CSV table of C-alpha atoms and ligand atoms in Angstrom, one decimal:
chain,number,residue,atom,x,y,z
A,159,UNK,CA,0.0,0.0,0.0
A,160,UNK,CA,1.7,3.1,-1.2
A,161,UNK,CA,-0.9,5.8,-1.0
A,162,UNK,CA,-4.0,5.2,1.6
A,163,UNK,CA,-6.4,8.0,3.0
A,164,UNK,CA,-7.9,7.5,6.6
A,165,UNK,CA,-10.3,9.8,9.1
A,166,UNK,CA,-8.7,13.2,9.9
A,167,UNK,CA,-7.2,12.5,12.9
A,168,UNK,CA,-7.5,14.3,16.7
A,169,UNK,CA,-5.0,15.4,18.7
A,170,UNK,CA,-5.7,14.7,22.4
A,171,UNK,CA,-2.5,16.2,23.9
A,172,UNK,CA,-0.5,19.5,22.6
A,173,UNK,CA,1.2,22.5,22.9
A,174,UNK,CA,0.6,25.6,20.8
A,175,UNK,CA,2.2,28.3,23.6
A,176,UNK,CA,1.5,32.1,23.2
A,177,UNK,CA,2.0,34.8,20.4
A,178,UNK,CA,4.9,34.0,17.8
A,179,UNK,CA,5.5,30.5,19.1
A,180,UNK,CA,1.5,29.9,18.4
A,181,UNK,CA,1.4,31.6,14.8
A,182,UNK,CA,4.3,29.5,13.5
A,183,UNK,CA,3.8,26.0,15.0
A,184,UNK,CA,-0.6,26.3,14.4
A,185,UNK,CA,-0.6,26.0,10.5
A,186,UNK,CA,0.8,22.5,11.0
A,187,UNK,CA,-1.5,21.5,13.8
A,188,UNK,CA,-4.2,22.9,11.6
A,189,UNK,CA,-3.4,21.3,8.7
A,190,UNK,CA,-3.6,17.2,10.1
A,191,UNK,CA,-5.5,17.5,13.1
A,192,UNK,CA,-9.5,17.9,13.4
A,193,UNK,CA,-9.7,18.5,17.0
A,194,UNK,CA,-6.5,19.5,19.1
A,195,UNK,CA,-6.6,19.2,23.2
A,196,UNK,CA,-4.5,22.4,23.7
A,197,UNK,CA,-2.7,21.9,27.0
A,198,UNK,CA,-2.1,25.0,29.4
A,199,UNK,CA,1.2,25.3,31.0
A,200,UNK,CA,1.5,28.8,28.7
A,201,UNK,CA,4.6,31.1,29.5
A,202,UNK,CA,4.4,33.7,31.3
A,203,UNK,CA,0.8,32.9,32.5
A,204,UNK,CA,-0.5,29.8,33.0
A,205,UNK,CA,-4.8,28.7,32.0
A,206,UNK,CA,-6.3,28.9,34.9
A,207,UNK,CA,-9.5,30.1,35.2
A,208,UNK,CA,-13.1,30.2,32.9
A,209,UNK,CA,-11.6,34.2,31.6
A,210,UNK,CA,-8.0,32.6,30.8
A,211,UNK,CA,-9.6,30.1,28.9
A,212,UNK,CA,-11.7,32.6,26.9
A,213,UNK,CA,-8.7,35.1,26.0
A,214,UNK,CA,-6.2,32.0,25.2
A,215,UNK,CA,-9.0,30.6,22.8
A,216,UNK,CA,-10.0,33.7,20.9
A,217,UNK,CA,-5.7,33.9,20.3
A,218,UNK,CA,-6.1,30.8,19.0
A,219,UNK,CA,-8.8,31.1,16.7
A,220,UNK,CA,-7.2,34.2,15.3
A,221,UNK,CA,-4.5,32.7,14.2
A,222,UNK,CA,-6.3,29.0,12.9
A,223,UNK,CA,-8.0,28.2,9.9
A,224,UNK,CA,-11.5,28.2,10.1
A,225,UNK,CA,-12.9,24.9,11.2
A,226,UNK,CA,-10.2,24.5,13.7
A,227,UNK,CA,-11.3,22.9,16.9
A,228,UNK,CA,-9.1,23.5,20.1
A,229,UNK,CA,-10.3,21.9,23.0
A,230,UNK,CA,-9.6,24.0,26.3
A,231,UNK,CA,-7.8,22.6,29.1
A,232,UNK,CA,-7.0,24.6,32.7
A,233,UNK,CA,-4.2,23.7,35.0
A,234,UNK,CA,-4.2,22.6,38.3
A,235,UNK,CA,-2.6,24.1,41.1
A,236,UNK,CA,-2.8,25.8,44.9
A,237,UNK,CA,-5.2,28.2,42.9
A,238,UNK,CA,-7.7,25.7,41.7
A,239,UNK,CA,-11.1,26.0,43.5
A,240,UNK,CA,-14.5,24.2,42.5
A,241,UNK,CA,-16.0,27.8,41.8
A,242,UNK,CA,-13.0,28.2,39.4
A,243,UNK,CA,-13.6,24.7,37.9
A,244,UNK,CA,-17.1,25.0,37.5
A,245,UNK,CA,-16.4,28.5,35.9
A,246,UNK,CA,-13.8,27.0,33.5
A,247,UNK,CA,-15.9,24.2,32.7
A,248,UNK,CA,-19.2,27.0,31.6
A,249,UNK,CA,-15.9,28.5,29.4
A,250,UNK,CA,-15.7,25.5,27.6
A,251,UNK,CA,-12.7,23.8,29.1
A,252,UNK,CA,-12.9,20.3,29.1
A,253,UNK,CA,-9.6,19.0,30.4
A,254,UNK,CA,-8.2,19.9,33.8
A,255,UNK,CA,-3.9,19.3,34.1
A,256,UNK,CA,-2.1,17.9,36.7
A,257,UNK,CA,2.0,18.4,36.1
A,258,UNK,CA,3.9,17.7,39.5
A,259,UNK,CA,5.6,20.8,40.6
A,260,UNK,CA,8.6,21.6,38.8
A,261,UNK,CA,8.2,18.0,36.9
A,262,UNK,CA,7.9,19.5,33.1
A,263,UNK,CA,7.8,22.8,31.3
A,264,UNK,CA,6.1,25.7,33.6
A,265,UNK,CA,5.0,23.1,35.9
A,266,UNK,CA,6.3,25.4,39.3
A,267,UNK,CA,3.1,26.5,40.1
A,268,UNK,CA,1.9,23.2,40.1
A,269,UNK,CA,1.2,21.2,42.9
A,270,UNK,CA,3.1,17.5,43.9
A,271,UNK,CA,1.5,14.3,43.6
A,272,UNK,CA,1.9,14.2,47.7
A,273,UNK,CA,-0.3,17.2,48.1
A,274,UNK,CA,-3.0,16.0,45.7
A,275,UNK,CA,-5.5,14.8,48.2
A,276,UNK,CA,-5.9,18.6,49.1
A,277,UNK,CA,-7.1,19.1,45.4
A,278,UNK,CA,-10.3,15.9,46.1
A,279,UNK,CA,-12.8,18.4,46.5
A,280,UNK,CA,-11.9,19.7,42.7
A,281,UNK,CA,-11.4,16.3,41.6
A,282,UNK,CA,-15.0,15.5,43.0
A,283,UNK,CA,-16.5,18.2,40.9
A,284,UNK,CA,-14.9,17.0,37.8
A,285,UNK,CA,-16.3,13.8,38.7
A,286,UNK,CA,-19.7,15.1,39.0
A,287,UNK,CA,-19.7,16.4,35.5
A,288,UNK,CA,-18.8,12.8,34.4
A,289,UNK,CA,-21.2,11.2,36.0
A,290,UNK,CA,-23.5,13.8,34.5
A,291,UNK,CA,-24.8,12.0,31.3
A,292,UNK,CA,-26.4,15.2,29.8
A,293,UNK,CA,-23.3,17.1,30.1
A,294,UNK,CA,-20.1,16.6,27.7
A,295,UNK,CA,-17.0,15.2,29.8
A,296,UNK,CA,-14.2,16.6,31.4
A,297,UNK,CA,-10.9,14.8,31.7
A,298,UNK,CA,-8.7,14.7,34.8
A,299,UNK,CA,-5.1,14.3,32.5
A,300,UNK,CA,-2.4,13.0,34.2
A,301,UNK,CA,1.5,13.5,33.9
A,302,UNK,CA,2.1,10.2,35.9
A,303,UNK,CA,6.0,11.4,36.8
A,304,UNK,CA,7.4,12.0,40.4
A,305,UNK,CA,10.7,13.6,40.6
A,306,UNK,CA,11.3,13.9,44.0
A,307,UNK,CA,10.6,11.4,47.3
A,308,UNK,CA,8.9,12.2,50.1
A,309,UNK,CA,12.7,13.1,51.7
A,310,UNK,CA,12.4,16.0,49.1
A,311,UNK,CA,15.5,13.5,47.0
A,312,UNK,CA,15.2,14.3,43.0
A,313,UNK,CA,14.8,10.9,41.4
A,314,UNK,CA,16.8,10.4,38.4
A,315,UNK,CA,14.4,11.0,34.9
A,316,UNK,CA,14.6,7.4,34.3
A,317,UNK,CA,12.8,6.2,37.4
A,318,UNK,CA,10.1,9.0,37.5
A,319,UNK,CA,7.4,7.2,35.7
A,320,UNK,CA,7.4,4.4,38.1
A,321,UNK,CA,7.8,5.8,40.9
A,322,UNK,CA,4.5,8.2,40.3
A,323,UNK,CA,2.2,4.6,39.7
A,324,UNK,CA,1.5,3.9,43.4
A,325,UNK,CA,-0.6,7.5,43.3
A,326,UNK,CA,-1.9,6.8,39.8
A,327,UNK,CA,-3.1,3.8,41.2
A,328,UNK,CA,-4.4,5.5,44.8
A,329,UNK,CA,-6.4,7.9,42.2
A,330,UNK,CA,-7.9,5.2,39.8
A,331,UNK,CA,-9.6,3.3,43.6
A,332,UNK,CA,-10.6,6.9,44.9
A,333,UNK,CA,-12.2,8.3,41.8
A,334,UNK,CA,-14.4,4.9,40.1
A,335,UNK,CA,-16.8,8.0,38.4
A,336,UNK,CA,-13.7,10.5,37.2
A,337,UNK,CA,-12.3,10.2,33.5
A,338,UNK,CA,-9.0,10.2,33.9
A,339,UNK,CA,-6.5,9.8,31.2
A,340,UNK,CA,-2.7,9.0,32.4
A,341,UNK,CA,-0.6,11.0,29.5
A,342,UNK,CA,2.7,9.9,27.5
A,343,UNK,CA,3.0,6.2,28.9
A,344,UNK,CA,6.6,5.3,28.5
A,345,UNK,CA,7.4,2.2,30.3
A,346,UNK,CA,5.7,-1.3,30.1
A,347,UNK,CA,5.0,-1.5,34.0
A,348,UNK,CA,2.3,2.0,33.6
A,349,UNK,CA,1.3,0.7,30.5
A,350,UNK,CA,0.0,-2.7,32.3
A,351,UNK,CA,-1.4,-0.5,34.9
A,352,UNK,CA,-3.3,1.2,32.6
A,353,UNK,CA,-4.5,-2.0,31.0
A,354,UNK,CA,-5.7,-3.2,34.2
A,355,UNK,CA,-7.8,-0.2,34.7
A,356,UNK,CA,-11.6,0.4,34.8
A,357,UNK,CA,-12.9,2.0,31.7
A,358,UNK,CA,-13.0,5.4,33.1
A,359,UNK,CA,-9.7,5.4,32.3
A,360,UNK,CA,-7.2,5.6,29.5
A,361,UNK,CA,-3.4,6.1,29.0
A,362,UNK,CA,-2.0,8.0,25.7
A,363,UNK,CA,1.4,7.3,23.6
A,364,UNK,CA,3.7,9.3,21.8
A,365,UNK,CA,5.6,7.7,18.8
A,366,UNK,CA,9.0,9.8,20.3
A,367,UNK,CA,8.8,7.1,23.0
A,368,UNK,CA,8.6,4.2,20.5
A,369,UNK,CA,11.5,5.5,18.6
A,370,UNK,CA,14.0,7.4,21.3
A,371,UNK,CA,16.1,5.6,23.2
A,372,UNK,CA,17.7,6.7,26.6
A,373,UNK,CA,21.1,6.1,25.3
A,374,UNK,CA,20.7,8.7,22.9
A,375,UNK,CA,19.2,10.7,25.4
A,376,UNK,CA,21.0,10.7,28.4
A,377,UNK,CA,25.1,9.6,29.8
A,378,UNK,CA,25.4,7.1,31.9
A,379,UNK,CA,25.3,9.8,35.2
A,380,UNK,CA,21.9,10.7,33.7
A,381,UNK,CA,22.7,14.4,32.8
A,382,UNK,CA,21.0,15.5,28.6
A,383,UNK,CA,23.3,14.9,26.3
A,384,UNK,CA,21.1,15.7,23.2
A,385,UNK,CA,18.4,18.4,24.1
A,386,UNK,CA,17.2,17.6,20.1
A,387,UNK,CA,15.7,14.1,21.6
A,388,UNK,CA,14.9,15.4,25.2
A,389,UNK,CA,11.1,15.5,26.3
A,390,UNK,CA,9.0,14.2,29.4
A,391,UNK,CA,9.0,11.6,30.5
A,392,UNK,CA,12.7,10.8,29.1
A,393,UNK,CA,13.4,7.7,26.5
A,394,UNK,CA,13.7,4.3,28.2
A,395,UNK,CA,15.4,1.5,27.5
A,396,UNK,CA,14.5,-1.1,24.6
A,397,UNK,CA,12.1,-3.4,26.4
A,398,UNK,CA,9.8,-0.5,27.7
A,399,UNK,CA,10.1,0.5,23.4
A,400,UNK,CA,9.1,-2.4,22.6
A,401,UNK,CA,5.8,-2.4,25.1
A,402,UNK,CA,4.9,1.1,23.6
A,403,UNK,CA,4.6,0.5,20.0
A,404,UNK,CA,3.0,-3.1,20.7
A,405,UNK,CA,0.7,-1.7,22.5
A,406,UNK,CA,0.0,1.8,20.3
A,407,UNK,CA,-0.5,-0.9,17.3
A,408,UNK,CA,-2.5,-3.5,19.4
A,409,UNK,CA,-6.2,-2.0,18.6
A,410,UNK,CA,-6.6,-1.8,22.4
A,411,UNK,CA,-9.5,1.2,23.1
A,412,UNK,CA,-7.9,2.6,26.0
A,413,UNK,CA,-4.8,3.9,24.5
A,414,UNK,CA,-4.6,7.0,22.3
A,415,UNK,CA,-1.4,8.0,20.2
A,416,UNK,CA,-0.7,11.3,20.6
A,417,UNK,CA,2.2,14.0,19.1
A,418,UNK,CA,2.5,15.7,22.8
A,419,UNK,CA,4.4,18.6,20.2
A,420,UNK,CA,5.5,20.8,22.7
A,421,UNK,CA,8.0,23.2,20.8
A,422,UNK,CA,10.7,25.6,22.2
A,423,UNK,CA,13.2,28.2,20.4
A,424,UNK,CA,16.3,26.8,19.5
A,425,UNK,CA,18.7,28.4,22.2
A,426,UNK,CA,16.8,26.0,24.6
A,427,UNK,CA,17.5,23.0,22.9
A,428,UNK,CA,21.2,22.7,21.7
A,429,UNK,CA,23.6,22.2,24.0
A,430,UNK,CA,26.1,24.9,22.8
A,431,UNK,CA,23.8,27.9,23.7
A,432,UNK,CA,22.4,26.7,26.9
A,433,UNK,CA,25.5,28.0,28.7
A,434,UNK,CA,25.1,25.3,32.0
A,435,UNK,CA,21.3,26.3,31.8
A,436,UNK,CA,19.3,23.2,31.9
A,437,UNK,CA,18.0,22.7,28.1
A,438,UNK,CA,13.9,22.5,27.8
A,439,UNK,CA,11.7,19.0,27.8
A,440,UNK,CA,9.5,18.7,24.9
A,441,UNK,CA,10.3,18.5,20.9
A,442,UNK,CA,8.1,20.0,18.1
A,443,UNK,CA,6.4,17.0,16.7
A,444,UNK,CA,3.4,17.9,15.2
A,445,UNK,CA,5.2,18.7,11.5
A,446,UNK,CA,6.9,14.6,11.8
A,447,UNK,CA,3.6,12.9,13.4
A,448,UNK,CA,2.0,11.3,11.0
A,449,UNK,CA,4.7,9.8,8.8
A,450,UNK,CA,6.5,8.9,11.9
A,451,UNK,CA,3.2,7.1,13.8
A,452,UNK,CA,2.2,5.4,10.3
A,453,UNK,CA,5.9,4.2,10.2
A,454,UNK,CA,5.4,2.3,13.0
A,455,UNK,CA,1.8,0.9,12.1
A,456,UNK,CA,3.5,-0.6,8.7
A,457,UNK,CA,6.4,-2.1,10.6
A,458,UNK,CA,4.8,-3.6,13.0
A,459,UNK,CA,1.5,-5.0,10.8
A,460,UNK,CA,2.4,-7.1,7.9
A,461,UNK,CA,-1.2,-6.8,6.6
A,462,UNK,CA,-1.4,-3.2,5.3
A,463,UNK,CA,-5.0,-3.1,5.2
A,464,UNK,CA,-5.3,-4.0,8.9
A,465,UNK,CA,-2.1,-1.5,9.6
A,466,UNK,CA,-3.9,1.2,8.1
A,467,UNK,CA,-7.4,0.3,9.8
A,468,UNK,CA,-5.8,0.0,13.2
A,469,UNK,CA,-3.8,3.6,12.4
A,470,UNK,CA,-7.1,5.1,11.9
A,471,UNK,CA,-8.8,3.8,15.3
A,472,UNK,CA,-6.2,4.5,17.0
A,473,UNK,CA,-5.5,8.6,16.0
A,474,UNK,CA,-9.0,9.4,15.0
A,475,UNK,CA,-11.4,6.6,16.8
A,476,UNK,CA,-10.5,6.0,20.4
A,477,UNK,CA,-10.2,9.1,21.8
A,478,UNK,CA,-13.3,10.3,20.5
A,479,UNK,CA,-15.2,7.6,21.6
A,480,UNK,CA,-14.0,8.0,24.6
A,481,UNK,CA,-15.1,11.4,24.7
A,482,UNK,CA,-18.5,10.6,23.4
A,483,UNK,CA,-17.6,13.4,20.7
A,484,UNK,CA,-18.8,11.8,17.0
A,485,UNK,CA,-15.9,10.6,14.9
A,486,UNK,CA,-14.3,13.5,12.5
A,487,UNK,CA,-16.0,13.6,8.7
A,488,UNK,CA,-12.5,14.8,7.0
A,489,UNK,CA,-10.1,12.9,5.9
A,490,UNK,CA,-6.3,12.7,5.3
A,491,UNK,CA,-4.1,11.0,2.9
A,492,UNK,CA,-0.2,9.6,3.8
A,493,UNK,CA,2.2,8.7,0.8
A,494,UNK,CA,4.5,6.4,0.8
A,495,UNK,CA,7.6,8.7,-0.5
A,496,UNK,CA,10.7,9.3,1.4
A,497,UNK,CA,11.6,13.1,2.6
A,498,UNK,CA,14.1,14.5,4.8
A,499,UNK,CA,12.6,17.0,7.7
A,500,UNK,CA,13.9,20.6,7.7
A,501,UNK,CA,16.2,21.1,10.7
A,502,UNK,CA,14.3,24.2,12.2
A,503,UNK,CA,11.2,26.1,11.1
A,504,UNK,CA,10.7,30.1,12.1
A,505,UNK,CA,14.1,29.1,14.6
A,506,UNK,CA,12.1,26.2,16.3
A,507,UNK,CA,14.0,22.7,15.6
A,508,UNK,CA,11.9,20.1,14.3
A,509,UNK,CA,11.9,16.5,16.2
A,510,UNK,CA,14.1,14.4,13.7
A,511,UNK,CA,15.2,17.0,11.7
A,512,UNK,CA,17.6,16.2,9.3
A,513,UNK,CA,16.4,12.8,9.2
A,514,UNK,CA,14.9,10.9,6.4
A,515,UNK,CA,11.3,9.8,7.1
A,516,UNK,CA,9.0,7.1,4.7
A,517,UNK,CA,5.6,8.7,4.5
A,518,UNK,CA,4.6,12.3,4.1
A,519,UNK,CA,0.7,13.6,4.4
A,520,UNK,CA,-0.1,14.6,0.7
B,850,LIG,ZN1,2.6,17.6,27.1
């Protein structure tokens, strides 16, 4: 199969940022993705509230195509109240973030998994509206990472993930009426966890953690060696590879695959102009998704009819359905022909760039 055309997909995790950032990395959101989950750790203000959520939307659509669909998220943090949720939900919101404190991009405001329990009567709300079936959802999304112990010790990148599933789990038993949706799923132990979960409750993957291995990540002492490849939660070894793109190909519902593109200007990502500053997590995928995510499909799936069936359901079906949103009408078509992404766009590197990729969206 050298040409195929499948359902538009979503985009249930992404970052668009704020003013310049926004205007040059939307036209390739807009272009592949119906409906984009727009996640709000923004610099230098984070989405907080129902008005945030307003302003950061109209930004949006005055930079987007008509027809674009962002779908508004808020962040949680000390700040959060039920009034404010409630507010942000009447807005339109219809994701509420949990980032650790200081565990990804503009995540300091945030609050640690330790002091989540304070946040249950916001939780509880979201719940409400979930259990609400005249009312359209709202997800409680998850970045299932803990960098430090309860000593206040940073935990090494590698070990984060893990070390964050005894609260994921905690969560899942406190919560049976919450949607919750455990984000970027990098190693084989969460993704089991995940699979053992209720249906309330799904986990998303990125292709960059199919691909990307720590090695080319990170030295043995566990400090960045190539910014380029650098995003949260890191690479992992091969095994937990190998449990992400059987599982993102295995036509199990309760896993989305996602682009998490979370660009940042070149001075943050290459080591030689960080001068000792710690170099920004997250990689500009949007531009590489699809040729990258129907790579993988076509690899792993011999039969290219069922690869391309299970590469629809899986970045245009599952998501949706579990949003109880109906499936996109539009459509895109991938070619088999081989192209080699630009290093940088507008002074924002491009994930793989310089590489040569299989498939391009025609
Ligand atoms: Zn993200």
């Amino acid at each position: 199969m050298n040409t195929f055309t499948i359902r538009k997909p979503d985009n249930p995790h992404g970052h668009l940022r704020l003013g310049f950032m926004m205007q040059r990395v939307l036209p390739f959101a807009d272009r592949i993705f119906s409906r984009y989950v727009v996640m709000g750790n923004t610099f230098p203000r984070l989405i907080e509230t129902g008005e945030d959520v307003d302003v950061y939307r109209r930004n949006i659509m005055a930079c987007a195509m008509p027809g674009f669909c962002p779908v508004m998220s808020i962040m949680l943090t000390e700040r959060t109240t039920s009034e404010i949720l409630r507010e942000a939900y009447d807005a339109g919101a219809r994701y509420v973030k949990f980032i650790g404190k200081g565990v990804s991009t503009n995540s300091d405001e945030g609050i640690s998994f330790f002091g989540l329990k304070k946040k249950y009567p916001v939780l509880r709300e979201v719940e409400k509206i979930c259990l609400d079936t005249k009312k359209e959802d709202m997800i409680f999304s998850v970045h299932p990472e803990l960098n430090e112990n309860s000593k206040g010790e940073r935990i090494p990148y590698i070990y984060r993930e893990e070390a964050s599933l005894p609260f994921c789990r905690q969560l899942v038993e406190d919560f049976p009426g919450l949607k919750i949706i455990f984000e970027h799923l990098s190693t084989r132990e969460m993704i089991e966890f995940v699979k053992s979960t209720p249906p309330n409750v799904a986990g998303t993957l990125t292709p960059m953690s199919a691909i990307v291995a720590y090695e080319e990540v990170c030295n043995e002492a566990g400090e960045v060696i190539n910014p380029l490849k650098f995003f949260k939660p890191v690479a992992k070894r091969i095994d937990d590879m190998i449990a992400v793109r059987e599982t993102m190909v295995s036509g199990n519902p309760k896993f989305f695959v996602i682009p998490d593109s979370a660009p940042h200007e070149m001075h943050k990502k290459q080591l030689h102009l960080l001068k000792g500053k710690k170099p920004a997590a997250g990689v500009f995928s949007d531009p590489v998704f699809m040729p990258l995510v129907t790579d993988i499909f076509f690899s792993e799936i011999s039969d290219s009819e069922l690869a391309r069936q299970r590469l629809e359901d899986a970045t245009s079906r599952f998501w949706a359905e579990f949003m109880r949103l109906p499936l996109n009408i539009e459509t895109i078509t991938l070619k088999r022909e081989e192209w080699t992404v630009p290093f940088e766009y507008g002074g924002i590197p491009i994930f793989m760039g310089g590489q040569t990729l299989n498939w391009q969206v025609v």
